[in-house]
PDB file of C-alpha atoms in Angstrom:
ATOM      1  CA  MET A   1       4.555  19.783  -1.036  1.00  0.00           C
ATOM      2  CA  LEU A   2       2.786  17.551   1.444  1.00  0.00           C
ATOM      3  CA  GLU A   3       5.187  15.996   3.857  1.00  0.00           C
ATOM      4  CA  ILE A   4       5.000  12.160   5.183  1.00  0.00           C
ATOM      5  CA  ASP A   5       5.558  11.241   8.392  1.00  0.00           C
ATOM      6  CA  ALA A   6       5.099   6.862   9.443  1.00  0.00           C
ATOM      7  CA  LEU A   7       3.304   6.364  13.005  1.00  0.00           C
ATOM      8  CA  PRO A   8       3.894   2.426  13.132  1.00  0.00           C
ATOM      9  CA  ALA A   9       1.221   0.702  15.126  1.00  0.00           C
ATOM     10  CA  PHE A  10       0.470  -3.045  16.278  1.00  0.00           C
ATOM     11  CA  ASN A  11       3.371  -4.933  14.651  1.00  0.00           C
ATOM     12  CA  ASP A  12       4.229  -4.757  11.381  1.00  0.00           C
ATOM     13  CA  ASN A  13       1.608  -2.111  10.065  1.00  0.00           C
ATOM     14  CA  TYR A  14       2.605   2.031   9.310  1.00  0.00           C
ATOM     15  CA  ILE A  15      -0.295   4.611   9.996  1.00  0.00           C
ATOM     16  CA  TRP A  16       0.764   7.558   7.161  1.00  0.00           C
ATOM     17  CA  LEU A  17       0.956  11.273   9.197  1.00  0.00           C
ATOM     18  CA  LEU A  18      -0.060  13.870   5.624  1.00  0.00           C
ATOM     19  CA  ARG A  19       1.438  17.176   6.911  1.00  0.00           C
ATOM     20  CA  ASN A  20       0.319  20.527   5.024  1.00  0.00           C
ATOM     21  CA  PRO A  21       3.561  23.138   6.993  1.00  0.00           C
ATOM     22  CA  ALA A  22       1.719  25.830   5.517  1.00  0.00           C
ATOM     23  CA  ARG A  23      -1.951  25.462   7.065  1.00  0.00           C
ATOM     24  CA  LYS A  24      -0.893  23.235  10.390  1.00  0.00           C
ATOM     25  CA  GLU A  25      -2.644  20.891   9.225  1.00  0.00           C
ATOM     26  CA  CYS A  26      -2.041  17.239   8.552  1.00  0.00           C
ATOM     27  CA  ALA A  27      -4.363  14.034   7.301  1.00  0.00           C
ATOM     28  CA  VAL A  28      -3.374   9.871   8.315  1.00  0.00           C
ATOM     29  CA  VAL A  29      -4.520   7.577   6.228  1.00  0.00           C
ATOM     30  CA  ASP A  30      -5.285   3.643   7.316  1.00  0.00           C
ATOM     31  CA  PRO A  31      -5.415   4.882  11.621  1.00  0.00           C
ATOM     32  CA  GLY A  32      -6.147   1.233  12.789  1.00  0.00           C
ATOM     33  CA  ASP A  33      -5.451   2.395  15.653  1.00  0.00           C
ATOM     34  CA  ALA A  34      -6.297   5.733  17.616  1.00  0.00           C
ATOM     35  CA  ALA A  35      -3.296   5.401  19.866  1.00  0.00           C
ATOM     36  CA  PRO A  36      -0.088   7.262  17.662  1.00  0.00           C
ATOM     37  CA  VAL A  37      -2.555   9.760  16.281  1.00  0.00           C
ATOM     38  CA  ARG A  38      -2.901  10.074  19.659  1.00  0.00           C
ATOM     39  CA  ALA A  39       0.511  10.827  20.220  1.00  0.00           C
ATOM     40  CA  TRP A  40       1.679  12.876  17.777  1.00  0.00           C
ATOM     41  CA  LEU A  41      -0.840  15.389  18.187  1.00  0.00           C
ATOM     42  CA  ALA A  42      -0.139  16.181  21.657  1.00  0.00           C
ATOM     43  CA  ALA A  43       3.555  16.402  20.864  1.00  0.00           C
ATOM     44  CA  HIS A  44       2.519  18.802  18.060  1.00  0.00           C
ATOM     45  CA  PRO A  45      -0.454  20.386  19.580  1.00  0.00           C
ATOM     46  CA  ASP A  46      -0.697  23.822  16.914  1.00  0.00           C
ATOM     47  CA  TRP A  47      -1.261  20.795  14.281  1.00  0.00           C
ATOM     48  CA  ARG A  48      -4.665  20.740  13.315  1.00  0.00           C
ATOM     49  CA  LEU A  49      -6.192  16.871  11.474  1.00  0.00           C
ATOM     50  CA  THR A  50      -8.135  17.625   8.977  1.00  0.00           C
ATOM     51  CA  ASP A  51      -9.033  14.175   7.120  1.00  0.00           C
ATOM     52  CA  ILE A  52      -8.885  10.610   6.990  1.00  0.00           C
ATOM     53  CA  LEU A  53      -8.167   8.540   4.334  1.00  0.00           C
ATOM     54  CA  ILE A  54      -9.506   4.752   3.989  1.00  0.00           C
ATOM     55  CA  THR A  55      -8.495   1.731   1.453  1.00  0.00           C
ATOM     56  CA  HIS A  56     -10.610  -1.190   3.007  1.00  0.00           C
ATOM     57  CA  HIS A  57     -12.663  -2.201   5.626  1.00  0.00           C
ATOM     58  CA  HIS A  58     -10.164  -3.868   8.303  1.00  0.00           C
ATOM     59  CA  PHE A  59     -10.221  -3.588  11.827  1.00  0.00           C
ATOM     60  CA  ASP A  60      -5.908  -2.550  11.241  1.00  0.00           C
ATOM     61  CA  HIS A  61      -7.049  -0.034   9.256  1.00  0.00           C
ATOM     62  CA  VAL A  62      -9.718   1.259  10.425  1.00  0.00           C
ATOM     63  CA  GLY A  63      -9.282   0.309  14.136  1.00  0.00           C
ATOM     64  CA  GLY A  64      -9.087   4.099  15.399  1.00  0.00           C
ATOM     65  CA  THR A  65     -11.775   6.290  12.865  1.00  0.00           C
ATOM     66  CA  THR A  66     -14.215   6.493  15.771  1.00  0.00           C
ATOM     67  CA  ALA A  67     -12.288   7.819  18.182  1.00  0.00           C
ATOM     68  CA  LEU A  68     -10.099  10.143  15.923  1.00  0.00           C
ATOM     69  CA  GLN A  69     -12.985  11.362  14.436  1.00  0.00           C
ATOM     70  CA  GLN A  70     -15.567  12.624  17.695  1.00  0.00           C
ATOM     71  CA  GLU A  71     -12.281  13.657  19.061  1.00  0.00           C
ATOM     72  CA  THR A  72     -10.460  15.782  15.739  1.00  0.00           C
ATOM     73  CA  ALA A  73     -14.068  16.949  13.673  1.00  0.00           C
ATOM     74  CA  ALA A  74     -11.791  15.271  11.480  1.00  0.00           C
ATOM     75  CA  ARG A  75     -13.527  14.787   7.500  1.00  0.00           C
ATOM     76  CA  VAL A  76     -13.952  10.052   6.455  1.00  0.00           C
ATOM     77  CA  TYR A  77     -13.112   9.680   3.636  1.00  0.00           C
ATOM     78  CA  GLY A  78     -13.346   5.918   2.204  1.00  0.00           C
ATOM     79  CA  PRO A  79     -14.706   3.271  -0.439  1.00  0.00           C
ATOM     80  CA  ALA A  80     -18.014   3.646  -1.146  1.00  0.00           C
ATOM     81  CA  THR A  81     -18.986  -0.274  -1.430  1.00  0.00           C
ATOM     82  CA  GLU A  82     -17.634  -1.532   2.418  1.00  0.00           C
ATOM     83  CA  LYS A  83     -18.689  -0.570   5.674  1.00  0.00           C
ATOM     84  CA  ILE A  84     -16.250   1.843   6.650  1.00  0.00           C
ATOM     85  CA  PRO A  85     -17.152   3.953  10.579  1.00  0.00           C
ATOM     86  CA  VAL A  86     -18.158   7.570  10.429  1.00  0.00           C
ATOM     87  CA  CYS A  87     -17.165   7.788   7.093  1.00  0.00           C
ATOM     88  CA  ASP A  88     -18.592  11.477   5.936  1.00  0.00           C
ATOM     89  CA  HIS A  89     -17.308  10.834   2.355  1.00  0.00           C
ATOM     90  CA  ALA A  90     -17.625   7.537   0.750  1.00  0.00           C
ATOM     91  CA  LEU A  91     -16.103   7.215  -2.836  1.00  0.00           C
ATOM     92  CA  ASN A  92     -16.056   5.386  -6.299  1.00  0.00           C
ATOM     93  CA  ASP A  93     -13.263   4.777  -8.877  1.00  0.00           C
ATOM     94  CA  ALA A  94     -12.722   7.963 -10.658  1.00  0.00           C
ATOM     95  CA  ASP A  95     -13.348   9.756  -7.600  1.00  0.00           C
ATOM     96  CA  THR A  96     -11.486  13.370  -7.003  1.00  0.00           C
ATOM     97  CA  ILE A  97     -10.785  15.030  -3.326  1.00  0.00           C
ATOM     98  CA  SER A  98      -8.913  17.593  -2.289  1.00  0.00           C
ATOM     99  CA  VAL A  99      -6.583  16.360   1.260  1.00  0.00           C
ATOM    100  CA  LEU A 100      -4.416  19.162   2.142  1.00  0.00           C
ATOM    101  CA  ASP A 101      -5.114  21.776  -0.746  1.00  0.00           C
ATOM    102  CA  HIS A 102      -3.214  18.322  -2.603  1.00  0.00           C
ATOM    103  CA  ALA A 103      -5.899  16.487  -4.993  1.00  0.00           C
ATOM    104  CA  PHE A 104      -5.829  12.694  -4.947  1.00  0.00           C
ATOM    105  CA  GLN A 105      -7.403  10.442  -7.379  1.00  0.00           C
ATOM    106  CA  ILE A 106      -9.679   7.407  -6.586  1.00  0.00           C
ATOM    107  CA  LEU A 107      -8.370   3.912  -7.630  1.00  0.00           C
ATOM    108  CA  HIS A 108     -10.292   0.600  -7.324  1.00  0.00           C
ATOM    109  CA  VAL A 109      -8.218  -1.853  -6.914  1.00  0.00           C
ATOM    110  CA  PRO A 110     -10.362  -5.437  -5.895  1.00  0.00           C
ATOM    111  CA  GLY A 111      -8.332  -8.237  -4.571  1.00  0.00           C
ATOM    112  CA  HIS A 112      -7.477  -8.247  -0.914  1.00  0.00           C
ATOM    113  CA  THR A 113     -11.124  -7.243  -0.212  1.00  0.00           C
ATOM    114  CA  LEU A 114     -13.720  -6.367  -3.075  1.00  0.00           C
ATOM    115  CA  GLY A 115     -14.432  -2.667  -2.360  1.00  0.00           C
ATOM    116  CA  HIS A 116     -10.870  -1.548  -1.504  1.00  0.00           C
ATOM    117  CA  ILE A 117      -9.433   1.604  -3.369  1.00  0.00           C
ATOM    118  CA  ALA A 118      -5.823   3.613  -3.753  1.00  0.00           C
ATOM    119  CA  TYR A 119      -5.536   7.421  -2.878  1.00  0.00           C
ATOM    120  CA  TYR A 120      -2.822   8.794  -5.767  1.00  0.00           C
ATOM    121  CA  HIS A 121      -1.768  11.784  -5.887  1.00  0.00           C
ATOM    122  CA  GLU A 122      -0.092  12.697  -9.247  1.00  0.00           C
ATOM    123  CA  ALA A 123       2.830  15.665  -8.611  1.00  0.00           C
ATOM    124  CA  ALA A 124       6.836  16.112  -9.749  1.00  0.00           C
ATOM    125  CA  THR A 125       7.160  13.141  -8.053  1.00  0.00           C
ATOM    126  CA  PRO A 126       3.433  11.253  -7.091  1.00  0.00           C
ATOM    127  CA  LEU A 127       2.543   8.981  -4.150  1.00  0.00           C
ATOM    128  CA  LEU A 128       0.287   6.370  -4.475  1.00  0.00           C
ATOM    129  CA  PHE A 129      -1.959   5.136  -0.755  1.00  0.00           C
ATOM    130  CA  CYS A 130      -2.384   1.586  -1.745  1.00  0.00           C
ATOM    131  CA  GLY A 131      -2.732  -0.125   1.859  1.00  0.00           C
ATOM    132  CA  ASP A 132      -3.370  -4.062   1.333  1.00  0.00           C
ATOM    133  CA  THR A 133      -2.705  -4.074  -2.577  1.00  0.00           C
ATOM    134  CA  LEU A 134       0.391  -3.427  -3.629  1.00  0.00           C
ATOM    135  CA  PHE A 135       3.172  -4.275  -0.866  1.00  0.00           C
ATOM    136  CA  ALA A 136       7.167  -3.917  -1.160  1.00  0.00           C
ATOM    137  CA  ALA A 137       7.539  -6.941  -2.815  1.00  0.00           C
ATOM    138  CA  GLY A 138       4.791  -8.351  -2.456  1.00  0.00           C
ATOM    139  CA  CYS A 139       1.130  -8.230  -3.015  1.00  0.00           C
ATOM    140  CA  GLY A 140      -2.245  -8.453  -0.395  1.00  0.00           C
ATOM    141  CA  ARG A 141      -4.141 -11.715  -0.137  1.00  0.00           C
ATOM    142  CA  LEU A 142      -6.776 -12.866  -1.049  1.00  0.00           C
ATOM    143  CA  PHE A 143      -9.223 -12.433   0.844  1.00  0.00           C
ATOM    144  CA  GLU A 144     -12.633 -11.400  -0.212  1.00  0.00           C
ATOM    145  CA  GLY A 145     -11.203 -10.888  -4.495  1.00  0.00           C
ATOM    146  CA  THR A 146     -10.251 -13.251  -6.982  1.00  0.00           C
ATOM    147  CA  ALA A 147      -6.081 -13.477  -7.990  1.00  0.00           C
ATOM    148  CA  GLU A 148      -7.995 -11.736 -11.783  1.00  0.00           C
ATOM    149  CA  GLN A 149      -9.160  -9.570  -9.779  1.00  0.00           C
ATOM    150  CA  MET A 150      -5.697  -8.540  -7.629  1.00  0.00           C
ATOM    151  CA  HIS A 151      -3.453  -8.858 -11.552  1.00  0.00           C
ATOM    152  CA  GLU A 152      -5.797  -6.611 -12.983  1.00  0.00           C
ATOM    153  CA  SER A 153      -5.857  -4.406  -9.827  1.00  0.00           C
ATOM    154  CA  LEU A 154      -2.137  -4.593  -9.847  1.00  0.00           C
ATOM    155  CA  THR A 155      -1.413  -3.933 -13.728  1.00  0.00           C
ATOM    156  CA  ARG A 156      -3.267  -1.342 -13.045  1.00  0.00           C
ATOM    157  CA  LEU A 157      -0.973   0.460 -10.113  1.00  0.00           C
ATOM    158  CA  ALA A 158       1.608  -0.987 -12.787  1.00  0.00           C
ATOM    159  CA  ALA A 159       1.268   1.153 -15.197  1.00  0.00           C
ATOM    160  CA  LEU A 160       1.099   4.910 -13.743  1.00  0.00           C
ATOM    161  CA  PRO A 161       4.315   6.506 -13.695  1.00  0.00           C
ATOM    162  CA  ASP A 162       8.309   5.543 -12.185  1.00  0.00           C
ATOM    163  CA  ALA A 163       8.646   7.842  -9.541  1.00  0.00           C
ATOM    164  CA  THR A 164       5.831   6.692  -7.439  1.00  0.00           C
ATOM    165  CA  LEU A 165       5.870   6.881  -4.363  1.00  0.00           C
ATOM    166  CA  VAL A 166       4.685   3.704  -2.949  1.00  0.00           C
ATOM    167  CA  TYR A 167       3.128   3.806   0.981  1.00  0.00           C
ATOM    168  CA  CYS A 168       1.307   0.575   1.463  1.00  0.00           C
ATOM    169  CA  ALA A 169       0.609  -0.843   4.832  1.00  0.00           C
ATOM    170  CA  HIS A 170       2.931  -2.918   6.249  1.00  0.00           C
ATOM    171  CA  GLU A 171       6.643  -4.120   7.046  1.00  0.00           C
ATOM    172  CA  TYR A 172       6.754  -6.753   4.897  1.00  0.00           C
ATOM    173  CA  THR A 173       9.801  -5.955   2.592  1.00  0.00           C
ATOM    174  CA  LEU A 174      12.199  -8.528   4.031  1.00  0.00           C
ATOM    175  CA  SER A 175       9.442 -11.234   4.030  1.00  0.00           C
ATOM    176  CA  ASN A 176       8.309 -10.305   0.836  1.00  0.00           C
ATOM    177  CA  LEU A 177      12.021  -9.880  -0.832  1.00  0.00           C
ATOM    178  CA  ARG A 178      12.319 -13.835   0.406  1.00  0.00           C
ATOM    179  CA  PHE A 179       9.850 -15.239  -1.674  1.00  0.00           C
ATOM    180  CA  ALA A 180      10.486 -12.836  -4.564  1.00  0.00           C
ATOM    181  CA  GLN A 181      14.196 -14.169  -5.120  1.00  0.00           C
ATOM    182  CA  ALA A 182      12.720 -18.086  -5.032  1.00  0.00           C
ATOM    183  CA  VAL A 183      10.678 -17.312  -7.395  1.00  0.00           C
ATOM    184  CA  GLU A 184      14.046 -15.262  -9.618  1.00  0.00           C
ATOM    185  CA  PRO A 185      17.435 -16.160  -8.507  1.00  0.00           C
ATOM    186  CA  HIS A 186      19.312 -14.798 -10.557  1.00  0.00           C
ATOM    187  CA  ASN A 187      17.878 -11.850 -10.233  1.00  0.00           C
ATOM    188  CA  PRO A 188      20.437  -9.413  -9.383  1.00  0.00           C
ATOM    189  CA  ALA A 189      17.928  -6.501  -8.446  1.00  0.00           C
ATOM    190  CA  ILE A 190      16.297  -8.277  -5.632  1.00  0.00           C
ATOM    191  CA  VAL A 191      20.451  -9.458  -4.486  1.00  0.00           C
ATOM    192  CA  ALA A 192      20.964  -6.169  -4.148  1.00  0.00           C
ATOM    193  CA  ARG A 193      17.070  -4.820  -2.168  1.00  0.00           C
ATOM    194  CA  ILE A 194      17.367  -7.758  -0.036  1.00  0.00           C
ATOM    195  CA  ALA A 195      20.910  -6.272   1.066  1.00  0.00           C
ATOM    196  CA  GLU A 196      20.054  -2.467   0.957  1.00  0.00           C
ATOM    197  CA  VAL A 197      16.723  -3.352   3.557  1.00  0.00           C
ATOM    198  CA  GLU A 198      18.489  -6.007   5.485  1.00  0.00           C
ATOM    199  CA  GLY A 199      21.357  -2.777   6.499  1.00  0.00           C
ATOM    200  CA  TRP A 200      18.117  -0.725   6.809  1.00  0.00           C
ATOM    201  CA  ARG A 201      16.539  -2.472   9.160  1.00  0.00           C
ATOM    202  CA  ALA A 202      19.652  -3.417  10.881  1.00  0.00           C
ATOM    203  CA  THR A 203      19.663   0.125  12.252  1.00  0.00           C
ATOM    204  CA  GLY A 204      15.868   0.157  12.965  1.00  0.00           C
ATOM    205  CA  ARG A 205      14.669   1.998   8.845  1.00  0.00           C
ATOM    206  CA  ILE A 206      12.065   1.844   7.824  1.00  0.00           C
ATOM    207  CA  SER A 207      11.340   0.246   4.424  1.00  0.00           C
ATOM    208  CA  LEU A 208       9.468   2.714   2.839  1.00  0.00           C
ATOM    209  CA  PRO A 209       8.636   3.955   0.481  1.00  0.00           C
ATOM    210  CA  SER A 210       9.039   2.201  -2.372  1.00  0.00           C
ATOM    211  CA  SER A 211       8.554   3.169  -5.998  1.00  0.00           C
ATOM    212  CA  LEU A 212       6.745   1.980  -8.584  1.00  0.00           C
ATOM    213  CA  GLN A 213      10.602   1.753 -10.544  1.00  0.00           C
ATOM    214  CA  LEU A 214      11.953  -0.761  -8.336  1.00  0.00           C
ATOM    215  CA  GLU A 215       9.110  -2.570  -7.591  1.00  0.00           C
ATOM    216  CA  ARG A 216       8.902  -2.826 -11.414  1.00  0.00           C
ATOM    217  CA  ALA A 217      12.675  -4.681 -11.191  1.00  0.00           C
ATOM    218  CA  THR A 218      11.887  -7.308  -8.003  1.00  0.00           C
ATOM    219  CA  ASN A 219       7.982  -7.348  -7.533  1.00  0.00           C
ATOM    220  CA  PRO A 220       7.068 -10.540  -8.903  1.00  0.00           C
ATOM    221  CA  PHE A 221       3.617  -9.915  -8.520  1.00  0.00           C
ATOM    222  CA  LEU A 222       4.104  -7.429 -10.776  1.00  0.00           C
ATOM    223  CA  ARG A 223       6.474  -8.876 -12.864  1.00  0.00           C
ATOM    224  CA  CYS A 224       4.624 -12.380 -14.595  1.00  0.00           C
ATOM    225  CA  GLN A 225       4.825 -11.541 -18.167  1.00  0.00           C
ATOM    226  CA  GLU A 226       9.042 -11.958 -17.779  1.00  0.00           C
ATOM    227  CA  THR A 227      10.133 -15.511 -18.742  1.00  0.00           C
ATOM    228  CA  SER A 228      11.951 -16.064 -14.921  1.00  0.00           C
ATOM    229  CA  VAL A 229       8.537 -15.482 -13.364  1.00  0.00           C
ATOM    230  CA  LYS A 230       7.051 -17.456 -15.810  1.00  0.00           C
ATOM    231  CA  GLN A 231       9.537 -19.892 -16.267  1.00  0.00           C
ATOM    232  CA  MET A 232      10.155 -20.891 -12.523  1.00  0.00           C
ATOM    233  CA  VAL A 233       6.374 -20.801 -11.679  1.00  0.00           C
ATOM    234  CA  ALA A 234       5.470 -23.495 -13.910  1.00  0.00           C
ATOM    235  CA  ALA A 235       7.674 -25.840 -13.208  1.00  0.00           C
ATOM    236  CA  GLU A 236       7.381 -25.097  -9.235  1.00  0.00           C
ATOM    237  CA  ARG A 237       2.798 -25.332  -9.602  1.00  0.00           C
ATOM    238  CA  ASN A 238       2.350 -26.799 -13.176  1.00  0.00           C
ATOM    239  CA  VAL A 239       0.454 -25.013 -14.613  1.00  0.00           C
ATOM    240  CA  GLN A 240       1.115 -23.151 -18.982  1.00  0.00           C
ATOM    241  CA  ALA A 241       3.529 -20.740 -19.123  1.00  0.00           C
ATOM    242  CA  GLU A 242       1.888 -19.252 -21.711  1.00  0.00           C
ATOM    243  CA  ASP A 243      -1.231 -18.089 -19.743  1.00  0.00           C
ATOM    244  CA  THR A 244      -0.714 -14.891 -17.442  1.00  0.00           C
ATOM    245  CA  LYS A 245      -3.323 -14.563 -15.561  1.00  0.00           C
ATOM    246  CA  ALA A 246      -2.586 -18.397 -14.876  1.00  0.00           C
ATOM    247  CA  ILE A 247       0.864 -17.616 -13.491  1.00  0.00           C
ATOM    248  CA  PHE A 248      -0.387 -14.967 -11.300  1.00  0.00           C
ATOM    249  CA  ALA A 249      -2.929 -16.563  -9.463  1.00  0.00           C
ATOM    250  CA  ALA A 250      -0.236 -19.905  -9.055  1.00  0.00           C
ATOM    251  CA  LEU A 251       1.802 -17.409  -7.495  1.00  0.00           C
ATOM    252  CA  ARG A 252      -0.377 -16.302  -5.085  1.00  0.00           C
ATOM    253  CA  ALA A 253      -0.935 -19.132  -4.417  1.00  0.00           C
ATOM    254  CA  TRP A 254       2.787 -20.489  -3.990  1.00  0.00           C
ATOM    255  CA  LYS A 255       2.964 -17.206  -2.053  1.00  0.00           C
ATOM    256  CA  ASP A 256       0.446 -18.214   0.623  1.00  0.00           C
ATOM    257  CA  HIS A 257       2.410 -21.386   1.347  1.00  0.00           C
ATOM    258  CA  PHE A 258       6.149 -19.958   1.599  1.00  0.00           C
TER     259      PHE A 258
END
């Protein structure tokens, strides 16, 4: 079993630390800052950083990569179509890699950036490291890709098993849920999730990981086929309620100015 910790970085980023206790080896996902990883390694001197997994090229996800690779000789994996610092292994859709003796499938999920990838580990409890594509109760902004690309990427991720744990890269959950409630004010799952996350954050607990089952129930960007979402977005943004792609694009535009 992999053990997973969150290393906070910047204002709201998480660097995910994956650990194989049997081997005393670890990997990190999207180290935008080397300092939190260095601090963890200094506190655990018998552990070795062997792998660095990058989802996309934005600085808050890659900024610490060069320093960590130079200090630890860790292997660096990243999307083949984006410029990733010191990338040893350029990855494309459907590639499979072995990290800490566990297999990860590569999923190309463009939208936030054009080359964005996610890392999926199939197991009894599957793991998804999805960077800035799928957030808890939300999705990433469209900096490079189109709404259609993001919709297709999220549809692909939503098809993964219910039990999949979603490890995204930012603590945006509460703000995303407030938007979700504006879209579906009568969704009891959203109301319950807001109360739960508010309680967690008040005590300093992080809101991640989420699960795909929970996302399907509360994330408006995975619910564009639901009548409640279509009707609200159609009324708010003046689009055709039966055009799911148009609903998604309007929903993303609404969130941009929420």
